[in-house]
Short mmCIF file of N, CA, C and O in Angstrom, two decimals:
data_model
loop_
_atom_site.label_atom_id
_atom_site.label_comp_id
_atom_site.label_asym_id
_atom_site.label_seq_id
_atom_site.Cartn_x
_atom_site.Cartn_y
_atom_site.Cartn_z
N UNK A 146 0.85 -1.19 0.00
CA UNK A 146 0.00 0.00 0.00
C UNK A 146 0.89 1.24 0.00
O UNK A 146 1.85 1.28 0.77
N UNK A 147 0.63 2.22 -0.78
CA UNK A 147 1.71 3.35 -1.33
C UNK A 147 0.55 4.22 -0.60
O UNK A 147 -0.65 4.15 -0.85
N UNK A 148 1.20 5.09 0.42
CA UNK A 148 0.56 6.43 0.71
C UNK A 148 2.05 7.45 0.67
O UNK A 148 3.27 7.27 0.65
N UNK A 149 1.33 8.29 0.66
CA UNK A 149 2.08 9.34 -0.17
C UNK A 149 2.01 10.60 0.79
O UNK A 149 0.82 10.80 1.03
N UNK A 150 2.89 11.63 1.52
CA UNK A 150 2.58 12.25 2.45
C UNK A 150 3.14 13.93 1.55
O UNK A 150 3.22 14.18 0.34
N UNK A 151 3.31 14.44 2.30
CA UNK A 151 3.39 16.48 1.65
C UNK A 151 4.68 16.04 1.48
O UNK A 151 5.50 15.46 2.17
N UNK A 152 4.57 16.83 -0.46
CA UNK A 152 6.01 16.77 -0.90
C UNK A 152 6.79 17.55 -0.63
O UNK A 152 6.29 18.25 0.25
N UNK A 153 7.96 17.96 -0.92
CA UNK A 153 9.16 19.50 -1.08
C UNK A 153 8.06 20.82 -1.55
O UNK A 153 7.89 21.97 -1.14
N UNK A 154 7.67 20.29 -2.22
CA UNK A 154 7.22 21.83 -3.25
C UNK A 154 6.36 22.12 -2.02
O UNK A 154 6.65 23.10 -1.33
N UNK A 155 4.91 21.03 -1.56
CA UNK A 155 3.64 21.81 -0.86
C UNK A 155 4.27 22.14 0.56
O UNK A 155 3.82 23.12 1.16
N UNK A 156 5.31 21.38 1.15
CA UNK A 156 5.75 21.84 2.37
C UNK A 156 6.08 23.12 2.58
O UNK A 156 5.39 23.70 3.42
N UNK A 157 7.03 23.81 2.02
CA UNK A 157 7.20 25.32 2.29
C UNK A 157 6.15 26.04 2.09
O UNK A 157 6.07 27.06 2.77
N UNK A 158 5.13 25.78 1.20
CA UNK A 158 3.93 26.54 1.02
C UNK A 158 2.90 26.17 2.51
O UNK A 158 2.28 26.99 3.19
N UNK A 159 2.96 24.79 2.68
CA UNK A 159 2.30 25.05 4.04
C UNK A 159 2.76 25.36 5.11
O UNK A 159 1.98 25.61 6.03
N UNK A 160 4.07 25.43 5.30
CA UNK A 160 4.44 26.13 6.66
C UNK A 160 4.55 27.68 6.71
O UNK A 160 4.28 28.31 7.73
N UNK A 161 4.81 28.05 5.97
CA UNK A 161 4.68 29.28 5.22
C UNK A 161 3.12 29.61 5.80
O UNK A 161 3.13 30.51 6.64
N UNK A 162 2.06 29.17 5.56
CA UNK A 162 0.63 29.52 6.14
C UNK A 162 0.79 29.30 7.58
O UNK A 162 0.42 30.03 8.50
N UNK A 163 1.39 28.20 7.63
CA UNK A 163 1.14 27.92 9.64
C UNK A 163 2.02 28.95 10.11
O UNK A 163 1.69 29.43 11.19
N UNK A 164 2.93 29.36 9.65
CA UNK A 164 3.65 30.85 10.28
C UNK A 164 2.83 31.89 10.70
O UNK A 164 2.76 32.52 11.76
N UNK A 165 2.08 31.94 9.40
CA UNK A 165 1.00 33.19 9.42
C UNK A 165 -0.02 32.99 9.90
O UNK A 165 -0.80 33.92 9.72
N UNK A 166 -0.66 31.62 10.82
CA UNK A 166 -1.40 31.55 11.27
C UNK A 166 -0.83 31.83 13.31
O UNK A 166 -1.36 32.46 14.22
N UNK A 167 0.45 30.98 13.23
CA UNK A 167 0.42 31.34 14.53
C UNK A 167 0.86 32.97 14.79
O UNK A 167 0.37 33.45 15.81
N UNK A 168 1.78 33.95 13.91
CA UNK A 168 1.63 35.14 14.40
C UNK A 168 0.79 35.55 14.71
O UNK A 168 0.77 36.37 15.63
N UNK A 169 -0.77 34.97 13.75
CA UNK A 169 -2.25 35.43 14.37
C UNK A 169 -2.53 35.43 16.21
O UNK A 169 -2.84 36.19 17.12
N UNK A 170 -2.14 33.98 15.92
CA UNK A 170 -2.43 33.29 16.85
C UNK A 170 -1.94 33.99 18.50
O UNK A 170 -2.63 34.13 19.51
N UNK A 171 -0.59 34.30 18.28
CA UNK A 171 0.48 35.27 19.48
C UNK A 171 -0.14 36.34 19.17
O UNK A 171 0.32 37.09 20.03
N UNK A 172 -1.04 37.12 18.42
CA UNK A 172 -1.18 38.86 18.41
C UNK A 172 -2.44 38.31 19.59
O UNK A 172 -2.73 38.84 20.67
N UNK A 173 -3.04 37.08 18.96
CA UNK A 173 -4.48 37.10 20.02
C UNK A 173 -3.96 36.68 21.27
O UNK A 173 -4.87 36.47 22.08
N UNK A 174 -2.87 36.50 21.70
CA UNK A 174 -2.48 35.69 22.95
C UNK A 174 -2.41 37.09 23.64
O UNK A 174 -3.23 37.36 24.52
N UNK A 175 -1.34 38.10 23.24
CA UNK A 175 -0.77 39.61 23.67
C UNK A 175 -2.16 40.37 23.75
O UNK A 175 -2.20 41.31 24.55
N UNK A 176 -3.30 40.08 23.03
CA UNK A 176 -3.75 40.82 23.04
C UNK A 176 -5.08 40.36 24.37
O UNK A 176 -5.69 41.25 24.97
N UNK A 177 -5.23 39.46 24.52
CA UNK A 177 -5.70 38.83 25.71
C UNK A 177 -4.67 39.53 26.73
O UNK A 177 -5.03 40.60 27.23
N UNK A 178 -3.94 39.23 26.92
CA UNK A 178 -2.85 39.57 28.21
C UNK A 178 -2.95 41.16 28.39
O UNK A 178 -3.02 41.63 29.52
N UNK A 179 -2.97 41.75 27.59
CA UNK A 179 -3.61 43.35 27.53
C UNK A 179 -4.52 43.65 27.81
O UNK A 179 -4.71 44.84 28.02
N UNK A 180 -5.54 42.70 27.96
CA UNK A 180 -7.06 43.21 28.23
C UNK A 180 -8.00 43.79 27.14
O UNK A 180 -9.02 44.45 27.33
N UNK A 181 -7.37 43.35 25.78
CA UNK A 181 -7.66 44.19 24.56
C UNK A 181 -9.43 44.23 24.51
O UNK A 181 -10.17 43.30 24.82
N UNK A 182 -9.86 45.65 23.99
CA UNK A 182 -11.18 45.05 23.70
C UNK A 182 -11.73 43.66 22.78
O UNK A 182 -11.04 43.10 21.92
N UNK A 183 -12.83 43.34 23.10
CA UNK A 183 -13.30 41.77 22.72
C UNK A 183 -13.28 42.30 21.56
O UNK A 183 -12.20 42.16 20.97
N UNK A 184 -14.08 42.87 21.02
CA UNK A 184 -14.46 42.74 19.50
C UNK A 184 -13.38 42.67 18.63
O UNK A 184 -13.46 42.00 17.60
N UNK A 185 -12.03 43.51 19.05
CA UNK A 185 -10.57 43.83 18.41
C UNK A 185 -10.21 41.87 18.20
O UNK A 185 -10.07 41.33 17.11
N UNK A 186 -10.12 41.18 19.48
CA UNK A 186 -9.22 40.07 19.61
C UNK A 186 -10.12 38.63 19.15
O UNK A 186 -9.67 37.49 19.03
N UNK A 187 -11.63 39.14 18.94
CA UNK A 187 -12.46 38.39 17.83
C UNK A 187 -11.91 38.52 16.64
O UNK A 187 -11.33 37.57 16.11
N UNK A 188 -12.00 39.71 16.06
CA UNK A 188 -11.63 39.64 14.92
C UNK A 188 -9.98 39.12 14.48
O UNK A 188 -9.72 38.74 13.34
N UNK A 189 -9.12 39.17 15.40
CA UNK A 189 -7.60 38.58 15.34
C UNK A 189 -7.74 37.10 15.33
O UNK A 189 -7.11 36.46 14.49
N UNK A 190 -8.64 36.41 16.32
CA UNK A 190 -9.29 35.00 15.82
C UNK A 190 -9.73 34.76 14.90
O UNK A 190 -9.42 33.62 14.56
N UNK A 191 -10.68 35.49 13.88
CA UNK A 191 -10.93 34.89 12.74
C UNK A 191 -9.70 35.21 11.85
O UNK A 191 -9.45 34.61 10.81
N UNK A 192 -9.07 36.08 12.29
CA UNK A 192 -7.87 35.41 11.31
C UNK A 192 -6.73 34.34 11.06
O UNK A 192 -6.05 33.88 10.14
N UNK A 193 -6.93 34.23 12.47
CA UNK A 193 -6.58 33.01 12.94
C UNK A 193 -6.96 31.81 12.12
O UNK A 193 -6.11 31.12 11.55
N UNK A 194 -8.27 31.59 12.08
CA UNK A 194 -9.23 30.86 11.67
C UNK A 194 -9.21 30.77 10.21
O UNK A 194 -9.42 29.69 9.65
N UNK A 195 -8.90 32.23 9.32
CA UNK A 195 -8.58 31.22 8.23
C UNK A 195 -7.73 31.48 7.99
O UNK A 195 -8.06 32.36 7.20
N UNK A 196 -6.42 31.49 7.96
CA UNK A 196 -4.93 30.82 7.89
C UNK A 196 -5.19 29.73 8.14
O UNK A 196 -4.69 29.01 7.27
N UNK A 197 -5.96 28.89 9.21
CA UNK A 197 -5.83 27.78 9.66
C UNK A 197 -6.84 26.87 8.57
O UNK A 197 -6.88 25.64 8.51
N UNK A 198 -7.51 27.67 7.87
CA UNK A 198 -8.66 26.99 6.86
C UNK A 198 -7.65 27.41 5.76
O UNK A 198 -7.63 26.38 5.08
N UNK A 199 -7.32 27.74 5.53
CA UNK A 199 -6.14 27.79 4.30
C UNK A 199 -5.18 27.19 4.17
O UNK A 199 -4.83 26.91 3.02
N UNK A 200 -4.48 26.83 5.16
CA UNK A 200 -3.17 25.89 5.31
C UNK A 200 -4.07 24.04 5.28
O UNK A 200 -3.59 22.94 5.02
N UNK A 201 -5.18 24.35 5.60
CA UNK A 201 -6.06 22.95 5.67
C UNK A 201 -6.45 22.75 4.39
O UNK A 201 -6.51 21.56 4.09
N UNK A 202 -6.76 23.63 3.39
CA UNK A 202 -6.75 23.58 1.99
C UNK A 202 -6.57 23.05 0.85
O UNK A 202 -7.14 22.39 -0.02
N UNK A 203 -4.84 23.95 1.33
CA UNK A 203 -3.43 23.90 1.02
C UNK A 203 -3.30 21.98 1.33
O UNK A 203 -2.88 21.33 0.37
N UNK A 204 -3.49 21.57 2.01
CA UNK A 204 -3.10 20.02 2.55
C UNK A 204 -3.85 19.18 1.57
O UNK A 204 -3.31 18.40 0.78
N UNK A 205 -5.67 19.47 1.73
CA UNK A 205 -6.12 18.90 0.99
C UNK A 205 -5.81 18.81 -0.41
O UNK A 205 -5.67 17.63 -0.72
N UNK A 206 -5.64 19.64 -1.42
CA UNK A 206 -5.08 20.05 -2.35
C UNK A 206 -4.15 18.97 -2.79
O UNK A 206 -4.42 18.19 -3.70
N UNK A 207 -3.12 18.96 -2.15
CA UNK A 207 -2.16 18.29 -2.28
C UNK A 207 -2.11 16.67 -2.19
O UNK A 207 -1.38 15.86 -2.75
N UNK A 208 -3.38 16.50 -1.08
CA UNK A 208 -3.81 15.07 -1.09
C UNK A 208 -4.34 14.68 -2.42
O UNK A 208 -3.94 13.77 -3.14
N UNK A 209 -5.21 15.45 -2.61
CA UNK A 209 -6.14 15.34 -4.21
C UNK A 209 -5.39 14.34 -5.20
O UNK A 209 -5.39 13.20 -5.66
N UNK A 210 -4.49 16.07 -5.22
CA UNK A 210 -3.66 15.57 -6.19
C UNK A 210 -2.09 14.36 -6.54
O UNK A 210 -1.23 14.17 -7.39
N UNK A 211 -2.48 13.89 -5.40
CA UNK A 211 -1.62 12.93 -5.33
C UNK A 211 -2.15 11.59 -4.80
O UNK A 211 -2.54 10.64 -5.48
N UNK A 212 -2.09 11.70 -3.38
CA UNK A 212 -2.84 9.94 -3.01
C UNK A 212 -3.74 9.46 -3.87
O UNK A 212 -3.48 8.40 -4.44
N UNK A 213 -5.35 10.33 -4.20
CA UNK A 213 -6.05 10.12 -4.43
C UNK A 213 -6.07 9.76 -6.19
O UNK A 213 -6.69 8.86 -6.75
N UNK A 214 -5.27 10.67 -6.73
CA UNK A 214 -5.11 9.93 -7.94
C UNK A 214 -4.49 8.46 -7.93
O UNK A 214 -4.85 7.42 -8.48
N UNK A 215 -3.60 8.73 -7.23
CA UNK A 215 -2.73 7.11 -7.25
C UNK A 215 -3.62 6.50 -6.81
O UNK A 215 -3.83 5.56 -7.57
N UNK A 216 -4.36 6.50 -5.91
CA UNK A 216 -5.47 5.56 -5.27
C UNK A 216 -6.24 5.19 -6.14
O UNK A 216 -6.33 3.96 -6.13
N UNK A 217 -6.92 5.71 -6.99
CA UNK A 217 -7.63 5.82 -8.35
C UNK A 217 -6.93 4.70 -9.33
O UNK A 217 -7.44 3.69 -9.81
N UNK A 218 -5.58 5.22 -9.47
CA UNK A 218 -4.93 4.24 -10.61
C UNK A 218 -4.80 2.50 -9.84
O UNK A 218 -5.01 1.46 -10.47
N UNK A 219 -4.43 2.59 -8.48
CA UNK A 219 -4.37 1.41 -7.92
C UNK A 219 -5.77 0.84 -7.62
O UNK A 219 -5.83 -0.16 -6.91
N UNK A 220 -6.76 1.34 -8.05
CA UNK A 220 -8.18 0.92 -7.52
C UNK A 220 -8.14 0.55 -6.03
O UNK A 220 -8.23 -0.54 -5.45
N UNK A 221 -7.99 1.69 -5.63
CA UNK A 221 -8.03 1.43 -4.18
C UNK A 221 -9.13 2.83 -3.68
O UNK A 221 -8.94 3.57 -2.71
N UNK A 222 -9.87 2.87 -4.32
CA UNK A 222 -11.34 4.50 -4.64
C UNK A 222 -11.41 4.41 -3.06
O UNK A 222 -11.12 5.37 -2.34
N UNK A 223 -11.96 2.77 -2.45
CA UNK A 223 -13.32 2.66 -1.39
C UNK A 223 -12.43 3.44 0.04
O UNK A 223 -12.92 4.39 0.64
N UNK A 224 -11.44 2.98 0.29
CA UNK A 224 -9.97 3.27 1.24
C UNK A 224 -10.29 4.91 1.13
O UNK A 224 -10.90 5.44 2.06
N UNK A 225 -9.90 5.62 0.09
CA UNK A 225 -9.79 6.75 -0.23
C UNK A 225 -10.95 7.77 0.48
O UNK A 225 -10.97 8.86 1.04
N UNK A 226 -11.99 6.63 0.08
CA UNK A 226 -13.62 7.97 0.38
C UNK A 226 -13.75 7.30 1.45
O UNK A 226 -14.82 7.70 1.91
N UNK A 227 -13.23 6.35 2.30
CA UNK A 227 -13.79 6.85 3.55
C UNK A 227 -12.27 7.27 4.40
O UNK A 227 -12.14 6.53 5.38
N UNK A 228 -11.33 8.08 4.28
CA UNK A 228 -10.58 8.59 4.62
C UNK A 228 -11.06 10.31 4.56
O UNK A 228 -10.96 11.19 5.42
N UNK A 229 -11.59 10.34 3.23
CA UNK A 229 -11.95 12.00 2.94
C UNK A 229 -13.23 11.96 3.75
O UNK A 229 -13.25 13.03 4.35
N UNK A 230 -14.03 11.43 3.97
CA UNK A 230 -15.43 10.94 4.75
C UNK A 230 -15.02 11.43 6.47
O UNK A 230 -15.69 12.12 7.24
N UNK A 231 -14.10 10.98 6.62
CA UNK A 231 -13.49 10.82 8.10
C UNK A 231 -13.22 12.81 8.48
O UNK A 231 -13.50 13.45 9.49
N UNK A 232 -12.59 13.23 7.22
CA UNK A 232 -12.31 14.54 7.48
C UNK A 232 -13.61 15.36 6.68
O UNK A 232 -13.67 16.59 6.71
#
């Protein structure tokens, strides 16, 4: 059974997002510890939130286009959809 995990190329592109998600992530930490107003350190969470839906994307993407084709060519479909099922 060939599974296939994040190549060279998608890796720097996804850590590259998880960077930019946790700076989010530390502005909302500082900004808690400040006492910042709520509405300010809501909105620093949803940015949080999608960096973190973007770098999740970014993953899927990459699954697509790789396991799942190979999975396809190996007729191995049923494995596949209930893995994507799971997420």
């Amino acid at each position: 059974e060939l599974v296939m995990a994040i190549n060279d190329h998608s890796k720097e592109k996804i850590k590259h997002r998880l960077a930019k998600a946790m700076g989010h992530l530390n502005r909302v930490h500082k900004m808690v510890d400040e006492k910042r107003y709520c509405i300010d350190v809501l909105h620093q969470l949803k940015a949080v939130q999608a960096a973190l839906d973007k770098t999740a994307e970014a993953i899927l993407k990459q699954h697509l286009e790789t396991c799942v084709v190979e999975a396809v060519r190996n007729q191995d479909e049923a494995r596949v959809m209930e893995e994507l099922m799971q997420i």
